[in-house]
Each structure stands twice: as structure tokens, then as C-alpha cells.
Amino acid sequence: MARTVKGGSDARRERWKGHREARRAEFVEATIRAVAKHGPDVGMDEIALEAGVSKPVLYRHFADKSDLYLAVGRRGTDMLMDRLGPAIEQDGPIRDRIRGIVDAYLRVIEENPNLYRFVVRGSFTDRPVEQDVVTEDKALIAATLARLLGDYLRAFDMDSGGAEPWAHALVGMVQNAGDWWLDRQSMSRQSLSEYLATIIWHAIDGLLRSADVHVDPDQPLPGGLFTEPTLRLINSEEA
Amino acid sequence: MARTVKGGSDARRERWKGHREARRAEFVEATIRAVAKHGPDVGMDEIALEAGVSKPVLYRHFADKSDLYLAVGRRGTDMLMDRLGPAIEQDGPIRDRIRGIVDAYLRVIEENPNLYRFVVRGSFTDRPVEQDVVTEDKALIAATLARLLGDYLRAFDMDSGGAEPWAHALVGMVQNAGDWWLDRQSMSRQSLSEYLATIIWHAIDGLLRSADVHVDPDQPLPGGLFTEPTLRLINSEEA
DNA sequence: AAGTAACCGTTACCTTAAGTAACACTTATT
DNA sequence: AATAAGTGTTACTTAAGGTAACGGTTACTT
């Protein structure tokens, strides 16, 4: 009986699993190259050409344009998180760590300005909001920061209601300052990191002071705070 | 001689000046309605239909889609600046004024969420960056804040090099927190304003403290600072 | 060895939405 | 009366995303 089709684990079906992934990655790379060449408004034809295939091949691997762009975005996410993760987990004086995190972010966008602009500015009109990589990333980072801040505040018996808005505020702050800097690089990356770290530190310090907690910015934090597992990037469950 | 054509001030040419403006405004309104109805991906046909005309009429008043959207954006700019201007110029304790400015912004996006999302998210892929209303607005507000902050810092003989990045940081901060809040309104506008004002105040206060300047957040500023003409929104020269 | 499930790849087409051409009518100024 | 502005229409062109239909290759299954 030809019952092989239904449900059976035909090896022919599995055979390609890895390959498909590799191919997608290959097309994502091609897209990035195409964007570098033709600017952010590349067409699918040009991307296909750059990849050395014709359009339908592309469409076998990506449902549509946004799907491809989404993959490009995720690729950017990976690059970002690979840098941000370690920067967040690093120990040392709190002031330096803030600067380290900010600087890690700025380094990523400095090294990939085209990709960055493409992913951020190109954010797809047609996809539902939850499928927007930039929104996703910001939400992920903000959630991590919110948890961090919240724990921090609660450890000092302070109201932690502000943790979430503050986290989003911090994310927006760094992003927007980064955008501005990327467009007209009128100061060194180090200076900007320093300036941003300064203002962030003052904000945090101010919150603590208002509860009469005094922290030395140049000393590592006591009691394992800021180095707990919660500080790692919270895993978002994705399909 | 039929020399009336060239350069002469034929009244027939002037006759419509006002009318054209009115018509553009009318179409901008129609676009906003159409967006409310059909979501941010409206087509020109639908917009034309909503305006009660057919497409070519639209194209007599707007060079292309982005031109129309740009006009919609500027309309948003006006609404925003109308609120932000007075909020910035208001006097009173500095802490309250910060909250007032933030709250003015939040009120605008709260009252026009659809328009806001359309203008911000829809930001045109095809126009050059300088024609992006959102970027323009943010730059304008940031420039105003930068000048404000710079004057402030210089008045206390402090390094004012951070004024510009800080200004952009503040703008991004409020915008991003606002976006987050708009999507899931998990707290009252007042609470958010308060939280944001708190962190901003702490940031500023921290900067001043680091130069041994102590300011009472609940007292009006001395010496006319923060109420000078520079505080008004800087005029951007537009074509 | 034959069949087949997955892929590779192409050309030529469909569809949608932005934008335009060509045409006819209105109104107040010259 | 001529004309410069504007009003408006239908029917078209164009560009870009996306698809249909075709044929070939590889290696697992029977």
C-alpha cells in the first residue's frame, strides 16, 4: 500500500531541513548586499539577481517580501543581541556598565549603518505590528530592563511602578540619540556613550537618592544586584 | 500685443491662491478620515472617493502620494506644536513644567492615535530623509531643547557639549515611552507624565549636582532662566 | 530498477495601485 | 471674444509584487 505519504517519517522530507535554513540565510545575505548596492528601496527582482537566481526561487523560501525583510531584521536582531547580552552581563562599576551597554549598541549600528537604516526605517507597513522586528527588539530589551529596574527598586523597598515606562524611556533615549548620531556623526562614539551614560546614571541615581539610597557609581554593586540571572535577556517565545 | 502671459501679474493667476490652499486642506482632512476608515494602507482611489472627487483631481493638488502624506504629517505637526509651544513657555516650578510639556505631548497622541500612528509608522520610504515629517519634528523639538539645555548649562559654567545628544535622548525617551503607552494603555496618562517627569528631572538635577548646583524642583527658576525667548520653538526655515 | 518527494530553476503571465493622457466643462479676468 | 485658471471624467500606462506552469535533478523508498 502506498501509505508512505501520510504522517510517516519519510527521510526524504527531513533531508532538506538544514538545507532550507542555509538557503534562507544565503538569500538574507544577498538582500543585505542588494540593499547596500541599490539603497533601501530594492525590488525583489534586484534581490533575486544579486542572489543569482530568479524571482520564483526566492518565493519558494519566503512567503512574500515582508517575510524576507523580517528574516533580514532577525538577522540584525541576532547581531545586536550577541553584543548586548555580554554587555549586560558584564560586571564592574555600575557607571561603566551602563556605558558599556550603550556603547555596545552604538557599535552595532556604527558597524552596520545600512542594514540598520534598512531594518528600522523600512519597517513594514503590511505586517501586523507584532511582526515588526524593531518593535519586537525594543520590547524585548525594554522588558529586560524593566525587570532589572524593578528588582533593583524593590530591593530598596521603593515603588517599582515606574520600572516599565522607565525601561521604554531608556530604550527610546538610546535609540533616538543613536539615530541622530548616525546621521551626522558630529562626535565620537566614545563621547556619545559617555554623555548618554552620564544622563542615565544621573536618572537612576536620582531615583535612588529620592529614597535616600546612595550608591557610588564607580564601585561594583553590593549583594549580587545587577548580576543576577534575571539580568540576562529575557527569552521571548517565538514560533 | 498679447504680452499678458509672460511675468505679468495677471489677476487670473492670483485669484486661486487661497482656494488652492483650502482645497489641499480639504483633501488632507479627507485623507485623515479615509485612514480612520480603511486603516493606514489606504489607496489613493479610496482617498479620492472619501473626498468625493476622482483621482486626477487629487493629483492636481499633490505631486504624488508622499506629497499628500507629507501634508497630513504637517497637519499633525501643527496640532503638536500648538500644544507644545505654550507648554514650553509656561512658567512655574521646573518640575511641573517638565511634566506639563510631557503631558501636552501625551495628550496630543492620546487624542489622535490613528493619525499619530499613520504619520509615524507610515513614514515614507520613497521620500528623502529630510522630507520626513517625523524626523523634522523631532529635530525641531530637539534643537529647541538643545538650545535650552545649552544655555542652562552655560549659565552655570558647565560643559555644554552634551546639550545636543541629551536633547535627542530626551525626545526619544518621551516618544518611545509614549508609543508603548499608546499601544497598551496600562496606566493613566497622568501617571506616565509623572513618571517621565520624575526621571527627566532626576537626570537634569544630577547634571547640575555634579557641578554642585542645587535647584529646588518645586520653586520657579531664578533669573529668568527657562523663560527666555530662546525657549520658544526655534523656527525652522522651510520652503 | 522504478517511482516519487523533495528540491532547482526558468519564462511568461496576472494583479494591484500609483500615476497620467486626453478630453470636455466652468468661471472670472483681460 | 479670448484666455488662464480650475473642475471634473474615463481610460490608459507602468512598476513591482507575486504566481502558474513547465521541465530538470537528486536520493530515498519500495
mmCIF file of N, CA, C and O in Angstrom, chain B residues 41-94:
data_model
loop_
_atom_site.group_PDB
_atom_site.id
_atom_site.type_symbol
_atom_site.label_atom_id
_atom_site.label_comp_id
_atom_site.label_asym_id
_atom_site.label_seq_id
_atom_site.Cartn_x
_atom_site.Cartn_y
_atom_site.Cartn_z
ATOM 1 N N ASP B 41 -3.278 51.676 5.312
ATOM 2 C CA ASP B 41 -2.880 51.291 3.959
ATOM 3 C C ASP B 41 -3.858 51.742 2.889
ATOM 4 O O ASP B 41 -4.001 51.097 1.845
ATOM 5 N N VAL B 42 -4.526 52.840 3.130
ATOM 6 C CA VAL B 42 -5.488 53.329 2.136
ATOM 7 C C VAL B 42 -4.829 53.588 0.807
ATOM 8 O O VAL B 42 -3.679 53.994 0.749
ATOM 9 N N GLY B 43 -5.594 53.413 -0.232
ATOM 10 C CA GLY B 43 -5.110 53.753 -1.559
ATOM 11 C C GLY B 43 -5.585 55.131 -1.963
ATOM 12 O O GLY B 43 -6.490 55.698 -1.339
ATOM 13 N N MET B 44 -4.992 55.634 -3.010
ATOM 14 C CA MET B 44 -5.371 56.963 -3.483
ATOM 15 C C MET B 44 -6.818 56.963 -3.970
ATOM 16 O O MET B 44 -7.524 57.958 -3.850
ATOM 17 N N ASP B 45 -7.253 55.867 -4.532
ATOM 18 C CA ASP B 45 -8.639 55.777 -5.002
ATOM 19 C C ASP B 45 -9.613 55.960 -3.847
ATOM 20 O O ASP B 45 -10.595 56.689 -3.957
ATOM 21 N N GLU B 46 -9.300 55.284 -2.774
ATOM 22 C CA GLU B 46 -10.193 55.382 -1.621
ATOM 23 C C GLU B 46 -10.193 56.790 -1.036
ATOM 24 O O GLU B 46 -11.231 57.302 -0.612
ATOM 25 N N ILE B 47 -9.016 57.381 -1.015
ATOM 26 C CA ILE B 47 -8.934 58.749 -0.511
ATOM 27 C C ILE B 47 -9.747 59.683 -1.401
ATOM 28 O O ILE B 47 -10.522 60.514 -0.920
ATOM 29 N N ALA B 48 -9.565 59.501 -2.702
ATOM 30 C CA ALA B 48 -10.308 60.334 -3.648
ATOM 31 C C ALA B 48 -11.808 60.162 -3.439
ATOM 32 O O ALA B 48 -12.567 61.130 -3.381
ATOM 33 N N LEU B 49 -12.211 58.903 -3.289
ATOM 34 C CA LEU B 49 -13.620 58.607 -3.067
ATOM 35 C C LEU B 49 -14.122 59.326 -1.819
ATOM 36 O O LEU B 49 -15.172 59.969 -1.821
ATOM 37 N N GLU B 50 -13.368 59.214 -0.766
ATOM 38 C CA GLU B 50 -13.730 59.844 0.506
ATOM 39 C C GLU B 50 -13.864 61.364 0.346
ATOM 40 O O GLU B 50 -14.726 61.986 0.959
ATOM 41 N N ALA B 51 -13.013 61.911 -0.503
ATOM 42 C CA ALA B 51 -13.050 63.363 -0.726
ATOM 43 C C ALA B 51 -14.148 63.740 -1.706
ATOM 44 O O ALA B 51 -14.422 64.925 -1.927
ATOM 45 N N GLY B 52 -14.766 62.715 -2.322
ATOM 46 C CA GLY B 52 -15.835 62.991 -3.273
ATOM 47 C C GLY B 52 -15.346 63.488 -4.617
ATOM 48 O O GLY B 52 -16.058 64.179 -5.332
ATOM 49 N N VAL B 53 -14.133 63.142 -4.966
ATOM 50 C CA VAL B 53 -13.602 63.513 -6.278
ATOM 51 C C VAL B 53 -12.954 62.274 -6.897
ATOM 52 O O VAL B 53 -12.959 61.211 -6.304
ATOM 53 N N SER B 54 -12.413 62.439 -8.083
ATOM 54 C CA SER B 54 -11.707 61.299 -8.648
ATOM 55 C C SER B 54 -10.211 61.574 -8.659
ATOM 56 O O SER B 54 -9.763 62.710 -8.524
ATOM 57 N N LYS B 55 -9.471 60.513 -8.827
ATOM 58 C CA LYS B 55 -8.039 60.577 -8.589
ATOM 59 C C LYS B 55 -7.301 61.762 -9.219
ATOM 60 O O LYS B 55 -6.541 62.443 -8.522
ATOM 61 N N PRO B 56 -7.480 61.996 -10.498
ATOM 62 C CA PRO B 56 -6.699 63.077 -11.113
ATOM 63 C C PRO B 56 -6.855 64.419 -10.401
ATOM 64 O O PRO B 56 -5.918 65.222 -10.379
ATOM 65 N N VAL B 57 -8.003 64.652 -9.822
ATOM 66 C CA VAL B 57 -8.194 65.899 -9.079
ATOM 67 C C VAL B 57 -7.199 65.979 -7.933
ATOM 68 O O VAL B 57 -6.579 67.019 -7.689
ATOM 69 N N LEU B 58 -7.071 64.863 -7.256
ATOM 70 C CA LEU B 58 -6.127 64.784 -6.152
ATOM 71 C C LEU B 58 -4.738 65.138 -6.643
ATOM 72 O O LEU B 58 -4.003 65.912 -6.017
ATOM 73 N N TYR B 59 -4.425 64.580 -7.811
ATOM 74 C CA TYR B 59 -3.070 64.765 -8.341
ATOM 75 C C TYR B 59 -2.836 66.165 -8.897
ATOM 76 O O TYR B 59 -1.733 66.520 -9.245
ATOM 77 N N ARG B 60 -3.888 66.951 -8.996
ATOM 78 C CA ARG B 60 -3.660 68.348 -9.371
ATOM 79 C C ARG B 60 -3.170 69.152 -8.180
ATOM 80 O O ARG B 60 -2.550 70.189 -8.328
ATOM 81 N N HIS B 61 -3.462 68.622 -7.000
ATOM 82 C CA HIS B 61 -3.105 69.375 -5.789
ATOM 83 C C HIS B 61 -1.902 68.813 -5.063
ATOM 84 O O HIS B 61 -1.269 69.515 -4.281
ATOM 85 N N PHE B 62 -1.640 67.566 -5.336
ATOM 86 C CA PHE B 62 -0.474 66.948 -4.701
ATOM 87 C C PHE B 62 0.344 66.220 -5.757
ATOM 88 O O PHE B 62 -0.225 65.487 -6.582
ATOM 89 N N ALA B 63 1.633 66.449 -5.715
ATOM 90 C CA ALA B 63 2.508 65.877 -6.730
ATOM 91 C C ALA B 63 2.391 64.359 -6.747
ATOM 92 O O ALA B 63 2.339 63.744 -7.803
ATOM 93 N N ASP B 64 2.360 63.771 -5.586
ATOM 94 C CA ASP B 64 2.233 62.329 -5.518
ATOM 95 C C ASP B 64 1.766 61.941 -4.124
ATOM 96 O O ASP B 64 1.494 62.796 -3.287
ATOM 97 N N LYS B 65 1.723 60.659 -3.893
ATOM 98 C CA LYS B 65 1.235 60.155 -2.625
ATOM 99 C C LYS B 65 2.017 60.716 -1.433
ATOM 100 O O LYS B 65 1.428 61.168 -0.464
ATOM 101 N N SER B 66 3.330 60.704 -1.557
ATOM 102 C CA SER B 66 4.138 61.181 -0.426
ATOM 103 C C SER B 66 3.875 62.644 -0.158
ATOM 104 O O SER B 66 3.953 63.094 0.989
ATOM 105 N N ASP B 67 3.609 63.388 -1.221
ATOM 106 C CA ASP B 67 3.340 64.803 -1.034
ATOM 107 C C ASP B 67 2.079 64.977 -0.191
ATOM 108 O O ASP B 67 2.041 65.789 0.738
ATOM 109 N N LEU B 68 1.080 64.196 -0.505
ATOM 110 C CA LEU B 68 -0.160 64.239 0.284
ATOM 111 C C LEU B 68 0.103 63.830 1.730
ATOM 112 O O LEU B 68 -0.306 64.503 2.679
ATOM 113 N N TYR B 69 0.829 62.731 1.876
ATOM 114 C CA TYR B 69 1.102 62.243 3.218
ATOM 115 C C TYR B 69 1.933 63.242 4.000
ATOM 116 O O TYR B 69 1.773 63.396 5.214
ATOM 117 N N LEU B 70 2.813 63.909 3.286
ATOM 118 C CA LEU B 70 3.636 64.938 3.913
ATOM 119 C C LEU B 70 2.742 66.038 4.469
ATOM 120 O O LEU B 70 2.925 66.511 5.586
ATOM 121 N N ALA B 71 1.748 66.402 3.679
ATOM 122 C CA ALA B 71 0.819 67.442 4.109
ATOM 123 C C ALA B 71 0.045 66.977 5.344
ATOM 124 O O ALA B 71 -0.181 67.747 6.281
ATOM 125 N N VAL B 72 -0.342 65.708 5.335
ATOM 126 C CA VAL B 72 -1.023 65.152 6.503
ATOM 127 C C VAL B 72 -0.098 65.256 7.717
ATOM 128 O O VAL B 72 -0.509 65.654 8.806
ATOM 129 N N GLY B 73 1.154 64.916 7.464
ATOM 130 C CA GLY B 73 2.137 64.994 8.546
ATOM 131 C C GLY B 73 2.260 66.401 9.100
ATOM 132 O O GLY B 73 2.238 66.606 10.317
ATOM 133 N N ARG B 74 2.326 67.373 8.200
ATOM 134 C CA ARG B 74 2.486 68.758 8.656
ATOM 135 C C ARG B 74 1.271 69.202 9.469
ATOM 136 O O ARG B 74 1.378 69.966 10.416
ATOM 137 N N ARG B 75 0.149 68.695 9.032
ATOM 138 C CA ARG B 75 -1.074 68.960 9.794
ATOM 139 C C ARG B 75 -0.914 68.449 11.233
ATOM 140 O O ARG B 75 -1.267 69.117 12.198
ATOM 141 N N GLY B 76 -0.340 67.262 11.350
ATOM 142 C CA GLY B 76 -0.064 66.711 12.670
ATOM 143 C C GLY B 76 0.941 67.567 13.422
ATOM 144 O O GLY B 76 0.770 67.850 14.615
ATOM 145 N N THR B 77 1.962 67.990 12.702
ATOM 146 C CA THR B 77 2.964 68.865 13.302
ATOM 147 C C THR B 77 2.304 70.081 13.932
ATOM 148 O O THR B 77 2.606 70.444 15.072
ATOM 149 N N ASP B 78 1.403 70.690 13.183
ATOM 150 C CA ASP B 78 0.734 71.886 13.687
ATOM 151 C C ASP B 78 -0.005 71.595 14.989
ATOM 152 O O ASP B 78 0.113 72.344 15.967
ATOM 153 N N MET B 79 -0.750 70.489 14.968
ATOM 154 C CA MET B 79 -1.506 70.152 16.174
ATOM 155 C C MET B 79 -0.568 69.986 17.369
ATOM 156 O O MET B 79 -0.863 70.428 18.480
ATOM 157 N N LEU B 80 0.559 69.335 17.080
ATOM 158 C CA LEU B 80 1.509 69.080 18.151
ATOM 159 C C LEU B 80 2.141 70.362 18.657
ATOM 160 O O LEU B 80 2.169 70.632 19.869
ATOM 161 N N MET B 81 2.614 71.178 17.726
ATOM 162 C CA MET B 81 3.327 72.388 18.124
ATOM 163 C C MET B 81 2.412 73.388 18.827
ATOM 164 O O MET B 81 2.841 74.105 19.713
ATOM 165 N N ASP B 82 1.146 73.390 18.407
ATOM 166 C CA ASP B 82 0.187 74.277 19.051
ATOM 167 C C ASP B 82 0.089 73.977 20.539
ATOM 168 O O ASP B 82 -0.198 74.868 21.347
ATOM 169 N N ARG B 83 0.278 72.730 20.877
ATOM 170 C CA ARG B 83 0.189 72.365 22.280
ATOM 171 C C ARG B 83 1.527 72.497 22.991
ATOM 172 O O ARG B 83 1.596 72.891 24.153
ATOM 173 N N LEU B 84 2.577 72.106 22.255
ATOM 174 C CA LEU B 84 3.881 72.051 22.886
ATOM 175 C C LEU B 84 4.430 73.448 23.152
ATOM 176 O O LEU B 84 5.054 73.695 24.197
ATOM 177 N N GLY B 85 4.171 74.356 22.216
ATOM 178 C CA GLY B 85 4.681 75.714 22.365
ATOM 179 C C GLY B 85 4.295 76.314 23.703
ATOM 180 O O GLY B 85 5.167 76.623 24.522
ATOM 181 N N PRO B 86 2.996 76.475 23.953
ATOM 182 C CA PRO B 86 2.544 77.037 25.225
ATOM 183 C C PRO B 86 3.092 76.267 26.426
ATOM 184 O O PRO B 86 3.488 76.886 27.427
ATOM 185 N N ALA B 87 3.126 74.959 26.320
ATOM 186 C CA ALA B 87 3.606 74.169 27.449
ATOM 187 C C ALA B 87 5.049 74.517 27.774
ATOM 188 O O ALA B 87 5.437 74.592 28.942
ATOM 189 N N ILE B 88 5.837 74.745 26.719
ATOM 190 C CA ILE B 88 7.238 75.088 26.955
ATOM 191 C C ILE B 88 7.372 76.481 27.549
ATOM 192 O O ILE B 88 8.210 76.727 28.414
ATOM 193 N N GLU B 89 6.514 77.387 27.087
ATOM 194 C CA GLU B 89 6.650 78.769 27.534
ATOM 195 C C GLU B 89 6.046 79.045 28.906
ATOM 196 O O GLU B 89 6.319 80.079 29.511
ATOM 197 N N GLN B 90 5.215 78.145 29.338
ATOM 198 C CA GLN B 90 4.575 78.319 30.639
ATOM 199 C C GLN B 90 5.608 78.521 31.744
ATOM 200 O O GLN B 90 6.711 77.998 31.651
ATOM 201 N N ASP B 91 5.247 79.280 32.771
ATOM 202 C CA ASP B 91 6.197 79.359 33.873
ATOM 203 C C ASP B 91 5.663 78.627 35.096
ATOM 204 O O ASP B 91 4.551 78.100 35.096
ATOM 205 N N GLY B 92 6.470 78.581 36.120
ATOM 206 C CA GLY B 92 6.112 77.803 37.302
ATOM 207 C C GLY B 92 7.303 76.960 37.704
ATOM 208 O O GLY B 92 8.348 77.038 37.082
ATOM 209 N N PRO B 93 7.136 76.170 38.729
ATOM 210 C CA PRO B 93 8.227 75.316 39.193
ATOM 211 C C PRO B 93 8.710 74.392 38.072
ATOM 212 O O PRO B 93 7.891 73.862 37.308
ATOM 213 N N ILE B 94 9.990 74.215 37.995
ATOM 214 C CA ILE B 94 10.576 73.491 36.873
ATOM 215 C C ILE B 94 10.027 72.069 36.754
ATOM 216 O O ILE B 94 9.727 71.585 35.664
#
